[in-house]
Structure formats: structure tokens, C-alpha cells
PDB file of C-alpha atoms in Angstrom:
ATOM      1  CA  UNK A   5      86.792  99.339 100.185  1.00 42.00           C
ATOM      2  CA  UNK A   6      86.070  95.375 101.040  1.00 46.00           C
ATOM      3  CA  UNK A   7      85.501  94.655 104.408  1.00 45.00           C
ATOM      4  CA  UNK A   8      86.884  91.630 106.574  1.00 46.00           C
ATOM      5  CA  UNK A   9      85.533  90.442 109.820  1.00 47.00           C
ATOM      6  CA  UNK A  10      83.530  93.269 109.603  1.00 45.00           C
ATOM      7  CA  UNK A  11      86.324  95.883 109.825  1.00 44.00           C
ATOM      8  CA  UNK A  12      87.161  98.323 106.521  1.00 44.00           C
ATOM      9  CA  UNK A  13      90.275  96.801 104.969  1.00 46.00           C
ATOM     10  CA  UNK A  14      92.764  99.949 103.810  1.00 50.00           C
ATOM     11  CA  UNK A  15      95.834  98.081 101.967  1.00 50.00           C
ATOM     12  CA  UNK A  16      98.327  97.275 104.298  1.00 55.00           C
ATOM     13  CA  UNK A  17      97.560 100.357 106.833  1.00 56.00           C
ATOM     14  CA  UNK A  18      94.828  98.437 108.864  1.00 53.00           C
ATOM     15  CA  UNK A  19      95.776  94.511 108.579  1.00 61.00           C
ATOM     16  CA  UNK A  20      97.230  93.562 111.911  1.00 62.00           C
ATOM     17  CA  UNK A  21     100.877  93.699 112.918  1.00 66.00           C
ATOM     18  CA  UNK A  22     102.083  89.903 112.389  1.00 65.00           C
ATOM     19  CA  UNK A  23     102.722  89.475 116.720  1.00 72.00           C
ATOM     20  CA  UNK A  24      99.383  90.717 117.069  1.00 76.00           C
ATOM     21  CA  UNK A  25      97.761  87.782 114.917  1.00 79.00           C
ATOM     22  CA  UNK A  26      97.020  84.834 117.648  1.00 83.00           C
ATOM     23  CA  UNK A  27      94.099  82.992 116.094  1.00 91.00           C
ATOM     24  CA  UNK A  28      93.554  80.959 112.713  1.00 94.00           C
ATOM     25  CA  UNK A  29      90.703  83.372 111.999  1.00 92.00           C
ATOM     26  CA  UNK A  30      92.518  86.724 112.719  1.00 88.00           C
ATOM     27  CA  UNK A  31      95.294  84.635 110.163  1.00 90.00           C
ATOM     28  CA  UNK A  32      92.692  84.284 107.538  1.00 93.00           C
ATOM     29  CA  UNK A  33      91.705  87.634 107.693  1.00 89.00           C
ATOM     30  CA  UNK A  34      95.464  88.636 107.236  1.00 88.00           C
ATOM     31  CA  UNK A  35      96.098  85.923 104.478  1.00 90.00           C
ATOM     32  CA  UNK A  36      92.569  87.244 102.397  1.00 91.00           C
ATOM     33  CA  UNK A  37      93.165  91.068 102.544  1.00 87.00           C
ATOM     34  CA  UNK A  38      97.191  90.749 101.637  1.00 86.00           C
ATOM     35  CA  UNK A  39      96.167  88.979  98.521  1.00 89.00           C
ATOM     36  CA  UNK A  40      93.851  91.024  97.520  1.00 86.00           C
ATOM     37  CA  UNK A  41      95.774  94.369  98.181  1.00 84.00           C
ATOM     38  CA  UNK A  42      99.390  93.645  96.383  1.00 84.00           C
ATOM     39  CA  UNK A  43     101.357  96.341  94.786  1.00 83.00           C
ATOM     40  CA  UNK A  44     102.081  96.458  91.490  1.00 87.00           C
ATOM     41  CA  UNK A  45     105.748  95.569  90.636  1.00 88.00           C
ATOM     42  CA  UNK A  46     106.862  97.776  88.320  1.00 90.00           C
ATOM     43  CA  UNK A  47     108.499  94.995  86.089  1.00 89.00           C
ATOM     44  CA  UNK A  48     109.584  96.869  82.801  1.00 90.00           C
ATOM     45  CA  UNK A  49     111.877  98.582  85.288  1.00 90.00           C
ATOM     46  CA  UNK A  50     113.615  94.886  84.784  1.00 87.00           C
ATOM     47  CA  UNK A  51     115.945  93.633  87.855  1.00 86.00           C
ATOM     48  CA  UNK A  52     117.648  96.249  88.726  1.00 88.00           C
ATOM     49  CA  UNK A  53     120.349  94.008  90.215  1.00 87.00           C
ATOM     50  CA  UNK A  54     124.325  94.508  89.812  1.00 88.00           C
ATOM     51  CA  UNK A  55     126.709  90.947  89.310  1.00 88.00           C
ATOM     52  CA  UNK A  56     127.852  91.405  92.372  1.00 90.00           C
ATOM     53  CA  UNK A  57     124.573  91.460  94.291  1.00 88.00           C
ATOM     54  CA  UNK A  58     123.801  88.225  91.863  1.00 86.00           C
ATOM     55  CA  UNK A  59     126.595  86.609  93.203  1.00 86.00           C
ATOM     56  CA  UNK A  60     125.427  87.132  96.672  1.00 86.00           C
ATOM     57  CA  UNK A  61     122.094  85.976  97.009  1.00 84.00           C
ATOM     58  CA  UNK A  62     122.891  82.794  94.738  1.00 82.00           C
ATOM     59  CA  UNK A  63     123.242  80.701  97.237  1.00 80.00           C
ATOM     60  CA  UNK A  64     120.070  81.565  99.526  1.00 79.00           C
ATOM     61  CA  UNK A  65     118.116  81.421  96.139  1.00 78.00           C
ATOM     62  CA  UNK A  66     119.296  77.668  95.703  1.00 75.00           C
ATOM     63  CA  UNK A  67     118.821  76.676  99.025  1.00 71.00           C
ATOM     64  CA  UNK A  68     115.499  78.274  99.213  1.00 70.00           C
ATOM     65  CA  UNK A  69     114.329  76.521  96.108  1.00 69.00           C
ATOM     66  CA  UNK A  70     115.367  73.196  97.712  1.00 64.00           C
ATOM     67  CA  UNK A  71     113.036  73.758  99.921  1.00 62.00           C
ATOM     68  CA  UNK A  72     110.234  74.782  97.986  1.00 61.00           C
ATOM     69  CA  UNK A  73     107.401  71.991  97.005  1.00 63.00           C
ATOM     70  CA  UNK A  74     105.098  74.015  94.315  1.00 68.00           C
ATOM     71  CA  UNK A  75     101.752  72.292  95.923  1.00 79.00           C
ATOM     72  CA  UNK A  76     103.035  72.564  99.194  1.00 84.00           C
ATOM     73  CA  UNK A  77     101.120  69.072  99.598  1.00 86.00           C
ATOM     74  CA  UNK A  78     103.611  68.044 102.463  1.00 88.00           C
ATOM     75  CA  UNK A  79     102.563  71.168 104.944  1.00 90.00           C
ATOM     76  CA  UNK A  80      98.882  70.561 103.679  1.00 93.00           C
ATOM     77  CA  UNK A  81      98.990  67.126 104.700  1.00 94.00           C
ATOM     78  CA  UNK A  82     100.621  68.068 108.172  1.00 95.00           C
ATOM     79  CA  UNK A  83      98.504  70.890 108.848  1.00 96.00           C
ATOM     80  CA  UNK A  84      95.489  69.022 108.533  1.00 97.00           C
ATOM     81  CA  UNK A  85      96.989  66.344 110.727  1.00 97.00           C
ATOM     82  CA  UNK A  86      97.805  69.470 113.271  1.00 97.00           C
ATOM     83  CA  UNK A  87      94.187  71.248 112.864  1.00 97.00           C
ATOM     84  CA  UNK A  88      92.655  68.384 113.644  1.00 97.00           C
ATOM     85  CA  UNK A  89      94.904  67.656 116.668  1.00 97.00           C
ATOM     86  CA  UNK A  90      94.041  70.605 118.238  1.00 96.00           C
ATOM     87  CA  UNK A  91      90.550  70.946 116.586  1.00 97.00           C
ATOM     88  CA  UNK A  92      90.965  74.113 114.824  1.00 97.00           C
ATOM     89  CA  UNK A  93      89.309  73.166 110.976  1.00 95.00           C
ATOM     90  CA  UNK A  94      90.500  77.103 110.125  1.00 97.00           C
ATOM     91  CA  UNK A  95      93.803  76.608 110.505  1.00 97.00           C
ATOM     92  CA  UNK A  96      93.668  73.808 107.058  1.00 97.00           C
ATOM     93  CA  UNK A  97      92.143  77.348 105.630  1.00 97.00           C
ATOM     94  CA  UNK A  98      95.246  79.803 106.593  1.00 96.00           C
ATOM     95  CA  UNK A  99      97.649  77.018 105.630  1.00 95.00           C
ATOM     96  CA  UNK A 100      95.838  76.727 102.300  1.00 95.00           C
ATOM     97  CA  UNK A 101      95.790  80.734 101.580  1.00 95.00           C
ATOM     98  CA  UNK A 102      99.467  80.543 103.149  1.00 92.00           C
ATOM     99  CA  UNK A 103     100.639  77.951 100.276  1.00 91.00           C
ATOM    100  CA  UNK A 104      99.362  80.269  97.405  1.00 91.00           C
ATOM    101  CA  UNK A 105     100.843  83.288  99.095  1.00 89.00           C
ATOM    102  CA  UNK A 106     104.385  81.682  98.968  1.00 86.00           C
ATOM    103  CA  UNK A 107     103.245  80.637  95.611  1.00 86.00           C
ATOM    104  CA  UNK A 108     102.929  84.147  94.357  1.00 88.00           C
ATOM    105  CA  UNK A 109     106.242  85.055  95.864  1.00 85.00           C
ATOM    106  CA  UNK A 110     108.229  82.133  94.139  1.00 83.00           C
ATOM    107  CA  UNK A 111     106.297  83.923  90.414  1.00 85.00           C
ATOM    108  CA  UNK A 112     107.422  86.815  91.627  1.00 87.00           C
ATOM    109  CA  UNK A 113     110.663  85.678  92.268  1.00 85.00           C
ATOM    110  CA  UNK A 114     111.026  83.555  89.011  1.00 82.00           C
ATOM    111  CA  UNK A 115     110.273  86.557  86.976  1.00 86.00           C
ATOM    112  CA  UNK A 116     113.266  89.019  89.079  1.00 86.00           C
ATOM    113  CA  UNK A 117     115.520  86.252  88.252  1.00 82.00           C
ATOM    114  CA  UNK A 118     114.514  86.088  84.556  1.00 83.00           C
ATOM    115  CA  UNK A 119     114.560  90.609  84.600  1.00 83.00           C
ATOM    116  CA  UNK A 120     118.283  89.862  85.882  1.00 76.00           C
TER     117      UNK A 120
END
């Protein structure tokens, strides 16, 4: 099992609760092991996703994709304003792993919405 700051990493039974995370490198620890320990979606399953339950996430899908940026160059650009600010170079490093996080989750989503 890889280890992280020194502590064995079990997938998603020993990363941190999210309101116990307080520092850019206990946030990089969290952002590294979650990507490396993802589930496996089980995608031949396909959707699984009535009309109905279509019809009502539609509208938080297109508002969510409004404000999606696929480089997520705009938070870059203002966390590296902020990290410098309060002198915290790590905290470009979370944001960074952050973006391709979200990044995986919009693939993930485009590929549910194509199953549907």
C-alpha cells in the first residue's frame, strides 16, 4: 500500500475527514491519495437513469457546465495570486491537483450523460 506523509494510505478508510484538513499540505495529501484510489465505475451497467430523473437534474447540469473552464486557468491564476499573498507556494500545488480532480469528474460526468 503507498504511503503519504509517511502514514499507510488504505483507499478512502484512512484519508482525513474533509473538516479535519486545515493545511495546504494535509490538502495535498488528500488530493494525491483520492486520485490514486478511485473506484471503478461499472460503466457497461450504462446510466441507469429514468426520463424523469433526466428531466430533473437538467438544469443543475447546464448551470454547472456554465461554470466549468476545462483548464481551470482562471482559479490557477487566482490561486497563485492568493498563495503568494499569504506565502503558502503549496497551496498553487492543491489547486493544481484540485483542477484535474474536477476534471475527472466532468469525464465522468460526460460519459453518464452519453450512458443516458
Amino acid at each position: 500500500m503507498p504511503h503519504a506523509s509517511g502514514v499507510l494510505m488504505i483507499p478512502h478508510k484512512l484519508l482525513p475527514t474533509l473538516s479535519s484538513i486545515t493545511t495546504s499540505d494535509q490538502w495535498y495529501t488528500y488530493y494525491k491519495a483520492n486520485a490514486e484510489f478511485q473506484l471503478e465505475i461499472p460503466w457497461k451497467r450504462g446510466a441507469e437513469i429514468t426520463e424523469d430523473e433526466q428531466n430533473a437534474i437538467a438544469d443543475s447540469l447546464a448551470a454547472w457546465q456554465l461554470g466549468e473552464t476545462l483548464d481551470g486557468l482562471h482559479l490557477l491564476t487566482a490561486a497563485k495570486n492568493y498563495a503568494q499573498y499569504i506565502k503558502d507556494p503549496k497551496y498553487v500545488d492543491v489547486i493544481e491537483l484540485f483542477i484535474k480532480e474536477q476534471q475527472r469528474h466532468r469525464g465522468d460526468l460526460v460519459q453518464f450523460c452519453l450512458k443516458a
